[in-house]
Short mmCIF file of C-alpha atoms in Angstrom, two decimals:
data_model
loop_
_atom_site.label_atom_id
_atom_site.label_comp_id
_atom_site.label_asym_id
_atom_site.label_seq_id
_atom_site.Cartn_x
_atom_site.Cartn_y
_atom_site.Cartn_z
CA MET A 263 44.15 52.13 94.35
CA PRO A 264 41.11 54.29 95.25
CA GLU A 265 37.88 52.28 95.17
CA THR A 266 36.23 54.56 92.58
CA ILE A 267 39.09 54.09 90.10
CA TYR A 268 39.09 50.34 90.75
CA LEU A 269 35.34 50.09 90.10
CA ALA A 270 35.63 52.28 87.00
CA LEU A 271 38.32 49.98 85.57
CA LEU A 272 35.96 47.06 86.07
CA LEU A 273 32.86 48.90 84.89
CA VAL A 274 34.13 50.06 81.50
CA PRO A 275 34.84 46.61 79.97
CA ILE A 276 31.63 45.16 81.47
CA LEU A 277 29.66 48.08 80.05
CA LEU A 278 31.25 47.83 76.61
CA VAL A 279 30.63 44.08 76.35
CA SER A 280 27.05 44.38 77.60
CA MET A 281 26.26 47.28 75.28
CA SER A 282 27.85 45.55 72.29
CA ILE A 283 25.74 42.43 72.79
CA HIS A 284 22.63 44.60 73.26
CA GLU A 285 23.17 46.63 70.08
CA MET A 286 24.40 43.73 67.97
CA LEU A 287 21.17 41.86 68.73
CA HIS A 288 19.09 44.89 67.71
CA ALA A 289 20.90 44.92 64.37
CA PHE A 290 20.76 41.15 63.97
CA ALA A 291 17.01 41.04 64.67
CA ALA A 292 16.36 43.90 62.24
CA ASP A 293 18.34 42.12 59.53
CA LYS A 294 16.49 38.85 60.08
CA LEU A 295 13.13 40.65 60.01
CA GLY A 296 13.81 42.25 56.65
CA ASP A 297 15.76 45.50 57.09
CA SER A 298 19.47 45.32 56.24
CA THR A 299 20.24 48.96 57.15
CA ALA A 300 22.04 48.14 60.40
CA ARG A 301 23.97 45.27 58.84
CA VAL A 302 25.16 47.50 55.98
CA MET A 303 26.28 50.06 58.58
CA GLY A 304 28.36 47.39 60.32
CA ARG A 305 26.23 47.16 63.44
CA VAL A 306 25.87 43.35 63.41
CA SER A 307 29.13 43.25 65.33
CA LEU A 308 30.46 42.76 68.85
CA ASN A 309 33.09 45.44 68.22
CA PRO A 310 32.33 48.15 70.84
CA LEU A 311 33.67 50.86 68.53
CA ARG A 312 30.68 50.23 66.25
CA HIS A 313 28.22 51.03 69.01
CA ILE A 314 29.55 53.42 71.65
CA ASP A 315 28.33 56.95 72.16
CA PRO A 316 31.04 58.89 74.06
CA VAL A 317 28.53 60.67 76.33
CA PHE A 318 25.77 58.16 77.00
CA THR A 319 27.81 54.94 76.84
CA VAL A 320 30.92 55.99 78.76
CA ALA A 321 30.79 59.44 80.32
CA MET A 322 27.36 59.24 81.93
CA PRO A 323 27.79 55.84 83.65
CA LEU A 324 31.25 56.88 84.89
CA PHE A 325 29.84 60.17 86.17
CA LEU A 326 27.13 58.31 88.09
CA LEU A 327 29.74 55.95 89.52
CA VAL A 328 32.04 58.77 90.64
CA ALA A 329 29.06 60.67 92.09
CA GLY A 330 28.16 57.65 94.19
CA SER A 331 24.86 57.16 92.37
CA PRO A 332 23.70 53.75 91.12
CA VAL A 333 24.69 53.20 87.49
CA LEU A 334 21.13 53.00 86.17
CA PHE A 335 21.45 55.03 82.99
CA GLY A 336 23.38 54.22 79.87
CA ALA A 337 22.77 54.15 76.15
CA ALA A 338 24.69 53.32 73.01
CA LYS A 339 24.50 54.89 69.58
CA PRO A 340 21.01 54.00 68.31
CA VAL A 341 20.80 51.26 65.69
CA GLN A 342 19.27 52.64 62.50
CA VAL A 343 16.21 50.65 61.43
CA ASN A 344 13.84 51.32 58.54
CA PHE A 345 10.69 50.00 60.17
CA SER A 346 8.76 50.21 56.90
CA ARG A 347 10.84 47.25 55.69
CA VAL A 348 10.40 45.16 58.82
CA ARG A 349 8.16 42.10 58.64
CA TYR A 350 5.13 41.96 60.96
CA GLY A 351 4.92 45.75 61.03
CA GLU A 352 4.86 47.35 64.46
CA TYR A 353 5.09 43.95 66.15
CA GLY A 354 8.33 43.25 64.31
CA GLY A 355 9.55 46.62 65.55
CA ALA A 356 8.64 45.60 69.10
CA ILE A 357 10.73 42.43 68.73
CA ILE A 358 13.70 44.44 67.46
CA GLY A 359 13.31 46.92 70.30
CA MET A 360 12.96 44.50 73.19
CA VAL A 361 15.62 41.98 72.15
CA GLY A 362 18.25 44.46 73.43
CA PRO A 363 16.98 44.89 77.02
CA LEU A 364 16.17 41.17 77.22
CA SER A 365 19.81 40.41 76.35
CA ASN A 366 20.86 42.51 79.37
CA LEU A 367 18.42 40.62 81.57
CA LEU A 368 19.86 37.32 80.30
CA ILE A 369 23.42 38.50 81.04
CA ALA A 370 22.32 39.46 84.57
CA VAL A 371 20.67 36.06 85.08
CA LEU A 372 23.78 34.19 83.89
CA ALA A 373 26.03 36.32 86.10
CA ALA A 374 23.68 35.71 89.04
CA LEU A 375 23.78 31.96 88.44
CA ALA A 376 27.57 32.09 88.51
CA PHE A 377 27.48 34.28 91.61
CA ASN A 378 25.09 31.98 93.46
CA PHE A 379 26.87 28.79 92.38
CA PHE A 380 30.41 29.86 93.19
CA ALA A 381 29.41 32.18 96.07
CA PRO A 382 32.56 34.34 95.91
CA VAL A 383 33.31 36.24 99.10
CA GLY A 384 35.11 39.47 98.23
CA GLY A 385 37.88 39.67 95.67
CA LEU A 386 37.92 40.32 91.95
CA ALA A 387 35.39 37.65 90.94
CA PHE A 388 32.89 38.99 93.49
CA ASP A 389 33.25 42.55 92.20
CA ILE A 390 33.03 41.58 88.51
CA LEU A 391 29.90 39.46 88.98
CA ARG A 392 28.28 42.03 91.28
CA LEU A 393 28.87 44.87 88.81
CA THR A 394 27.73 42.71 85.89
CA ILE A 395 24.44 41.93 87.63
CA LEU A 396 23.78 45.49 88.80
CA LEU A 397 24.73 47.11 85.48
CA ASN A 398 22.72 44.75 83.30
CA VAL A 399 19.65 44.86 85.51
CA GLY A 400 19.90 48.65 85.35
CA LEU A 401 20.26 48.59 81.57
CA PHE A 402 17.30 46.23 81.26
CA VAL A 403 15.04 48.41 83.39
CA PHE A 404 16.17 51.75 81.95
CA ASN A 405 16.02 50.70 78.30
CA SER A 406 12.56 49.16 78.83
CA ILE A 407 11.12 52.61 79.64
CA PRO A 408 8.59 53.45 76.88
CA TRP A 409 10.17 56.78 75.88
CA PRO A 410 11.86 57.21 72.46
CA PRO A 411 14.56 56.38 71.61
CA LEU A 412 14.61 53.86 74.48
CA ASP A 413 13.75 50.33 73.47
CA GLY A 414 10.57 50.07 75.49
CA SER A 415 9.03 52.70 73.23
CA ARG A 416 8.90 50.16 70.38
CA LEU A 417 6.81 47.82 72.51
CA LEU A 418 4.43 50.64 73.45
CA TYR A 419 4.36 51.82 69.82
CA ALA A 420 3.02 48.45 68.69
CA PHE A 421 -0.10 48.89 70.80
CA ALA A 422 -0.47 52.70 70.97
CA PRO A 423 -3.22 54.66 69.20
CA ARG A 424 -2.16 56.73 66.18
CA PRO A 425 -1.97 60.13 67.97
CA LEU A 426 0.42 58.69 70.56
CA GLN A 427 2.47 57.05 67.79
CA GLU A 428 2.83 60.42 66.06
CA PHE A 429 3.98 62.03 69.31
CA MET A 430 6.54 59.25 69.80
CA ASP A 431 7.72 59.64 66.18
CA ALA A 432 8.42 63.33 66.83
CA ILE A 433 10.48 62.53 69.93
CA GLU A 434 12.35 59.70 68.21
CA ARG A 435 13.44 62.04 65.40
CA MET A 436 15.31 64.01 68.06
CA GLY A 437 17.56 60.99 68.71
CA LEU A 438 19.68 61.09 71.84
CA LEU A 439 18.57 64.68 72.45
CA GLY A 440 15.14 63.25 73.25
CA LEU A 441 16.77 60.97 75.80
CA ALA A 442 18.65 63.90 77.34
CA ILE A 443 15.40 65.85 77.66
CA PHE A 444 13.73 62.86 79.30
CA ILE A 445 16.53 62.55 81.87
CA LEU A 446 16.53 66.28 82.64
CA LEU A 447 12.75 66.50 82.98
CA PHE A 448 11.85 63.22 84.63
CA TYR A 449 14.94 61.86 86.42
CA GLN A 450 13.95 63.27 89.80
CA PHE A 451 10.55 61.58 89.54
CA ILE A 452 11.36 58.29 87.87
CA GLY A 453 14.85 57.73 89.31
CA PRO A 454 13.60 56.38 92.68
CA VAL A 455 11.15 54.08 90.87
CA ILE A 456 13.91 52.70 88.63
CA LEU A 457 16.15 52.20 91.65
CA SER A 458 13.40 50.31 93.50
CA VAL A 459 12.79 48.02 90.53
CA VAL A 460 16.52 47.41 90.07
CA GLN A 461 16.91 46.57 93.76
CA LEU A 462 13.93 44.20 93.60
CA LEU A 463 15.22 42.36 90.54
CA THR A 464 18.77 42.21 91.90
CA SER A 465 17.66 40.83 95.26
CA THR A 466 15.54 38.26 93.41
CA LEU A 467 18.50 37.11 91.30
CA VAL A 468 21.13 37.04 94.05
#
């Protein structure tokens, strides 16, 4: 079996599980902080079908893998949150936003602990743990970028002055189109920085 197909077969289930945990925790946090919108829409669920976006969840990571590029970018269907209902205002929104990336960091840490403890040398376990660490570190770093609709924008929003908040609101209303614009405009500049941070975190964990 060609290596790319083999890695893709491993990547897809790891990606779906990681994304489902990430999005479910967004929805769960929103529900606990006062907004039931995501729960009513069925997003407090580990079912990947509730969360996947065909382009950003599956096609883009697979394209990066086939192209030989690190799988640093990936996004699910955004969880709908009515932030006017959320307790603690903008700070509650920051909690909802960052719980997703932090779940990916936790998954990477747990996979790294397993990797370091069992020290697999080659084979299926080695590849699964390696991909789990790399993918989830990448998701943590990418989703922490403070650009709507990425999760890091909610953390920045909590501390930003009103004019910047209004600018971020305008971008967030564009949904995933805003993310596509960000990637097209800034990938060549920010891609190497993201890669450096991912490599640093990965080398620290493993």
